[in-house]
Tab-separated table of C-alpha atoms in Angstrom:
chain	number	residue	atom	x	y	z
A	1	MET	CA	32.890	18.597	-17.496
A	2	HIS	CA	30.030	16.457	-16.196
A	3	GLN	CA	30.693	13.929	-18.954
A	4	TRP	CA	34.327	13.712	-17.817
A	5	ILE	CA	33.188	13.072	-14.264
A	6	SER	CA	30.861	10.305	-15.367
A	7	ARG	CA	33.688	8.621	-17.298
A	8	PHE	CA	36.226	8.785	-14.452
A	9	THR	CA	36.708	5.300	-12.992
A	10	GLY	CA	39.495	5.861	-10.458
A	11	ASN	CA	39.002	5.509	-6.714
A	12	THR	CA	41.252	8.392	-5.653
A	13	ILE	CA	42.626	11.638	-7.080
A	14	GLU	CA	46.048	13.029	-6.236
A	15	THR	CA	45.397	16.671	-7.241
A	16	PHE	CA	42.194	18.425	-8.334
A	17	GLU	CA	42.221	22.163	-9.161
A	18	LEU	CA	39.106	24.245	-9.635
A	19	CYS	CA	40.005	27.767	-10.797
A	20	LEU	CA	37.229	30.209	-11.699
A	21	PRO	CA	37.773	33.989	-11.335
A	22	GLU	CA	34.034	34.758	-11.695
A	23	PRO	CA	32.014	32.018	-9.970
A	24	VAL	CA	28.645	33.819	-9.988
A	25	GLY	CA	26.166	31.802	-12.006
A	26	PHE	CA	28.188	28.585	-11.730
A	27	GLU	CA	27.393	27.758	-8.094
A	28	GLU	CA	25.773	24.379	-8.773
A	29	ASP	CA	28.561	23.294	-11.099
A	30	ILE	CA	31.159	24.332	-8.534
A	31	MET	CA	29.490	22.394	-5.738
A	32	SER	CA	29.107	19.320	-7.948
A	33	LEU	CA	32.831	19.386	-8.704
A	34	ILE	CA	33.756	19.842	-5.042
A	35	GLU	CA	31.492	16.967	-4.042
A	36	PHE	CA	33.031	14.803	-6.761
A	37	ALA	CA	36.549	15.632	-5.508
A	38	ALA	CA	35.568	14.816	-1.925
A	39	SER	CA	34.004	11.510	-2.961
A	40	LYS	CA	37.295	10.494	-4.584
A	41	GLN	CA	39.346	11.205	-1.440
A	42	THR	CA	41.326	13.914	-3.215
A	43	LYS	CA	44.720	14.478	-1.614
A	44	ASN	CA	45.297	17.969	-3.051
A	45	LEU	CA	42.227	20.056	-3.761
A	46	VAL	CA	42.642	23.648	-4.959
A	47	ILE	CA	39.589	25.902	-5.031
A	48	ASP	CA	40.563	29.241	-6.519
A	49	PHE	CA	37.992	31.969	-7.182
A	50	SER	CA	40.549	34.733	-7.641
A	51	GLY	CA	42.346	35.999	-10.712
A	52	PRO	CA	45.652	34.561	-11.909
A	53	ILE	CA	48.091	34.256	-8.996
A	54	ALA	CA	51.301	32.441	-8.275
A	55	ARG	CA	50.436	28.953	-7.084
A	56	GLU	CA	51.886	27.675	-3.826
A	57	PRO	CA	52.943	24.053	-3.312
A	58	THR	CA	50.152	22.035	-1.733
A	59	CYS	CA	50.489	19.410	0.972
A	60	ALA	CA	48.812	16.024	1.081
A	61	LEU	CA	45.082	16.312	1.690
A	62	GLN	CA	45.322	20.103	1.536
A	63	ILE	CA	42.607	22.412	0.331
A	64	MET	CA	43.397	25.931	-0.769
A	65	ILE	CA	40.303	28.131	-0.823
A	66	MET	CA	41.235	31.408	-2.464
A	67	LYS	CA	38.813	34.337	-2.567
A	68	TYR	CA	35.573	32.413	-2.047
A	69	HIS	CA	32.924	34.673	-3.601
A	70	GLN	CA	30.614	36.590	-1.294
A	71	ARG	CA	27.494	35.731	-3.320
A	72	MET	CA	27.617	32.000	-2.622
A	73	ASN	CA	24.444	31.370	-0.625
A	74	VAL	CA	23.943	29.630	2.710
A	75	LEU	CA	22.999	26.322	1.087
A	76	ASP	CA	26.215	26.302	-0.924
A	77	THR	CA	28.269	27.113	2.168
A	78	THR	CA	26.628	24.277	4.078
A	79	ARG	CA	27.313	21.848	1.247
A	80	LEU	CA	30.888	23.063	1.017
A	81	PHE	CA	31.563	22.456	4.696
A	82	PHE	CA	29.928	19.047	4.569
A	83	ASN	CA	32.568	18.068	2.011
A	84	LEU	CA	35.397	19.446	4.156
A	85	ILE	CA	34.658	17.352	7.227
A	86	TYR	CA	37.272	14.685	6.462
A	87	ILE	CA	40.013	16.976	5.154
A	88	ARG	CA	43.001	16.750	7.487
A	89	ASN	CA	45.039	19.653	6.070
A	90	LEU	CA	42.960	22.703	5.264
A	91	THR	CA	43.820	26.209	4.070
A	92	ILE	CA	41.143	28.901	4.119
A	93	CYS	CA	41.065	32.499	2.911
A	94	PRO	CA	39.582	35.687	4.437
A	95	SER	CA	36.489	35.481	2.217
A	96	LEU	CA	35.495	32.150	3.734
A	97	LEU	CA	35.968	33.533	7.247
A	98	GLU	CA	33.333	36.128	6.406
A	99	ILE	CA	30.971	33.912	4.430
A	100	ILE	CA	30.544	31.465	7.292
A	101	GLN	CA	29.402	34.318	9.533
A	102	ASP	CA	26.529	35.087	7.151
A	103	CYS	CA	24.811	31.818	8.058
A	104	ASP	CA	22.028	31.967	10.646
A	105	ASP	CA	23.718	29.374	12.853
A	106	PRO	CA	27.221	28.663	11.543
A	107	MET	CA	28.046	26.339	14.440
A	108	GLU	CA	25.380	23.961	13.128
A	109	LEU	CA	26.702	23.851	9.567
A	110	HIS	CA	28.271	20.437	9.964
A	111	GLY	CA	29.567	17.864	12.396
A	112	GLN	CA	33.016	17.916	13.900
A	113	MET	CA	35.749	18.350	11.326
A	114	LYS	CA	38.688	15.917	11.183
A	115	THR	CA	41.151	18.693	10.361
A	116	ARG	CA	44.527	18.307	12.073
A	117	HIS	CA	46.425	21.162	10.407
A	118	LEU	CA	44.716	24.478	9.634
A	119	VAL	CA	46.181	27.435	7.734
A	120	ILE	CA	44.241	30.693	7.911
A	121	LYS	CA	45.099	33.315	5.324
A	122	THR	CA	44.101	36.511	7.067
A	123	GLN	CA	44.538	40.253	7.127
A	124	MET	CA	43.881	40.089	10.892
A	125	TYR	CA	40.925	42.440	10.647
A	126	ALA	CA	38.415	42.289	13.482
A	127	HIS	CA	35.584	41.213	11.183
A	128	GLU	CA	37.496	37.975	10.525
A	129	PHE	CA	37.758	36.988	14.191
A	130	ALA	CA	34.340	35.359	14.554
A	131	GLY	CA	35.115	33.149	11.576
A	132	MET	CA	38.356	32.073	13.242
A	133	THR	CA	36.506	30.990	16.372
A	134	ILE	CA	34.014	28.993	14.302
A	135	PHE	CA	36.870	26.952	12.873
A	136	LEU	CA	38.504	26.533	16.295
A	137	ASN	CA	35.206	25.212	17.582
A	138	SER	CA	34.698	22.953	14.555
A	139	CYS	CA	38.147	21.295	14.677
A	140	PRO	CA	38.359	19.557	18.079
A	141	LYS	CA	41.413	17.500	17.050
A	142	LEU	CA	43.431	20.384	15.618
A	143	GLU	CA	47.175	19.914	16.153
A	144	SER	CA	48.711	22.896	14.359
A	145	LEU	CA	47.419	26.338	13.451
A	146	THR	CA	49.151	28.705	11.032
A	147	PHE	CA	48.258	32.330	10.358
A	148	ASP	CA	49.486	33.545	6.984
A	149	THR	CA	49.079	37.286	7.391
A	150	ASP	CA	50.660	38.375	4.117
A	151	THR	CA	47.314	38.471	2.368
A	152	THR	CA	46.087	41.143	0.009
A	153	GLY	CA	42.641	41.742	-1.373
A	154	PRO	CA	39.499	43.836	-0.944
A	155	VAL	CA	38.616	44.851	2.587
A	156	VAL	CA	35.005	44.459	3.658
A	157	ARG	CA	34.208	46.425	6.782
A	158	ARG	CA	31.489	45.016	8.983
A	159	SER	CA	29.122	47.029	11.161
A	160	PRO	CA	28.899	47.363	14.085
A	161	PRO	CA	32.658	47.412	14.656
A	162	ILE	CA	34.271	44.802	16.882
A	163	ASP	CA	36.730	45.715	19.607
A	164	PRO	CA	39.553	43.171	19.140
A	165	LYS	CA	40.776	43.313	22.740
A	166	SER	CA	37.336	42.740	24.253
A	167	PHE	CA	36.497	40.062	21.698
A	168	TRP	CA	39.435	37.839	22.638
A	169	LEU	CA	39.368	38.611	26.368
A	170	ASN	CA	35.749	37.490	26.557
A	171	ASN	CA	35.975	34.582	24.121
A	172	LYS	CA	35.513	31.075	25.475
A	173	THR	CA	37.970	28.242	25.052
A	174	TYR	CA	37.573	25.236	22.735
A	175	GLU	CA	38.307	21.527	22.879
A	176	CYS	CA	41.336	21.741	20.585
A	177	LEU	CA	42.906	24.367	22.872
A	178	GLU	CA	42.345	22.127	25.879
A	179	ARG	CA	43.540	18.848	24.374
A	180	THR	CA	45.340	18.819	21.029
A	181	LEU	CA	46.704	22.122	19.678
A	182	LYS	CA	50.468	22.023	20.131
A	183	VAL	CA	51.906	24.315	17.460
A	184	VAL	CA	50.936	27.840	16.383
A	185	ARG	CA	52.834	29.609	13.631
A	186	VAL	CA	52.535	33.198	12.369
A	187	ASN	CA	54.001	33.956	8.972
A	188	ASN	CA	54.914	37.557	8.125
A	189	PHE	CA	54.660	38.658	11.741
A	190	ARG	CA	54.626	42.448	12.173
A	191	GLY	CA	53.687	42.799	15.829
A	192	LYS	CA	50.419	44.593	15.114
A	193	PRO	CA	47.895	44.933	17.961
A	194	SER	CA	45.432	42.717	16.108
A	195	GLU	CA	48.055	39.957	15.922
A	196	LEU	CA	48.881	40.336	19.605
A	197	HIS	CA	45.244	40.034	20.728
A	198	VAL	CA	44.895	36.704	18.917
A	199	LEU	CA	48.212	35.367	20.190
A	200	GLN	CA	47.588	36.456	23.780
A	201	TYR	CA	44.291	34.540	23.700
A	202	LEU	CA	45.928	31.383	22.339
A	203	ILE	CA	48.801	31.570	24.856
A	204	ARG	CA	46.382	31.951	27.773
A	205	THR	CA	43.979	29.187	26.726
A	206	GLY	CA	46.280	26.695	24.988
A	207	ARG	CA	46.700	24.023	27.670
A	208	VAL	CA	48.963	21.710	25.641
A	209	MET	CA	50.767	24.185	23.399
A	210	GLU	CA	54.451	23.451	22.921
A	211	ARG	CA	55.598	25.930	20.279
A	212	LEU	CA	54.678	29.400	19.114
A	213	GLU	CA	56.752	30.235	16.028
A	214	LEU	CA	56.816	33.878	14.912
A	215	TYR	CA	58.326	34.503	11.476
A	216	GLU	CA	59.215	38.152	10.992
A	217	ALA	CA	57.905	39.798	7.822
A	218	LYS	CA	60.534	40.587	5.221
A	219	GLY	CA	61.475	44.086	4.129
A	220	LEU	CA	60.734	45.914	7.379
A	221	ASN	CA	62.617	49.079	8.216
A	222	ASN	CA	64.364	49.549	11.562
A	223	ASP	CA	61.389	51.159	13.269
A	224	LYS	CA	59.042	48.346	12.232
A	225	ARG	CA	61.584	45.725	13.250
A	226	ARG	CA	61.716	47.288	16.704
A	227	LEU	CA	57.931	46.884	16.894
A	228	VAL	CA	58.319	43.205	16.039
A	229	LEU	CA	60.926	42.720	18.757
A	230	ALA	CA	58.788	44.556	21.314
A	231	ALA	CA	55.733	42.483	20.407
A	232	ALA	CA	57.668	39.225	20.687
A	233	GLU	CA	58.951	40.281	24.109
A	234	GLU	CA	55.417	41.202	25.164
A	235	VAL	CA	53.992	37.746	24.468
A	236	GLN	CA	57.089	36.091	25.918
A	237	GLN	CA	57.276	37.980	29.208
A	238	ASN	CA	53.893	39.504	30.002
A	239	VAL	CA	51.273	36.906	29.062
A	240	LYS	CA	50.387	34.099	31.457
A	241	LYS	CA	50.954	30.809	29.671
A	242	GLY	CA	48.327	28.105	29.803
A	243	SER	CA	50.988	25.480	29.114
A	244	ARG	CA	54.272	25.095	30.978
A	245	ARG	CA	55.796	23.441	27.915
A	246	LEU	CA	55.219	26.410	25.639
A	247	ARG	CA	58.304	27.859	23.938
A	248	ILE	CA	58.032	31.090	21.953
A	249	THR	CA	60.540	31.714	19.157
A	250	LEU	CA	61.001	34.747	16.914
A	251	HIS	CA	62.605	33.919	13.570
A	252	ASN	CA	64.299	36.907	11.954
A	253	ALA	CA	63.622	37.526	8.283
A	254	SER	CA	66.491	36.296	6.133
């Protein structure tokens, strides 16, 4: 692999995929490949540390980080984020949300990121919330934020437990919420309390938000659909909006 890198003479790469179900023991090789991809201004970079899964289409300059392994150390995480600074379309997985919290001072991992469009694959567990705020803080020019909540995988419970309501009520605001974030989208919306706490925070603090798009999860029974409708009404009617231009739309599952 290193010989191939040394022979590559191009200036840019359209798509670069790094798929390794068991990354332990290959950390240096992985980071070398990521750094190589970043140096070549890769438009589509896929980093996949999970088993075989159905691939999703990638967007220009998009990174898909699937199941980043918990054993990657702080140095590797710092190096990884250094190479993500200039990525404008970024997709992250729940594992990365947790890994970044293991650093002593995650806010000092890197300079401001240039990310404009962020997709967070999340199970909306409370132990993922701190990781979300780190990315909100790190992306001051963020324009759109998508939560893809239809994510499966192992659940790692953190201790002590976090109270979701208190966490978001007491959380500070960030530059992107004050200046640039205009669109928030939730895929596979189920109206769970954990979803509502996050959305209520964004609605209150998003000063320039224009659209909140809620896409109902497919396959829900009537009782669960009623929960979705009630949750959508809650954020529409009972949460003070930070932006007068904000429009909230619930899209029914087809």
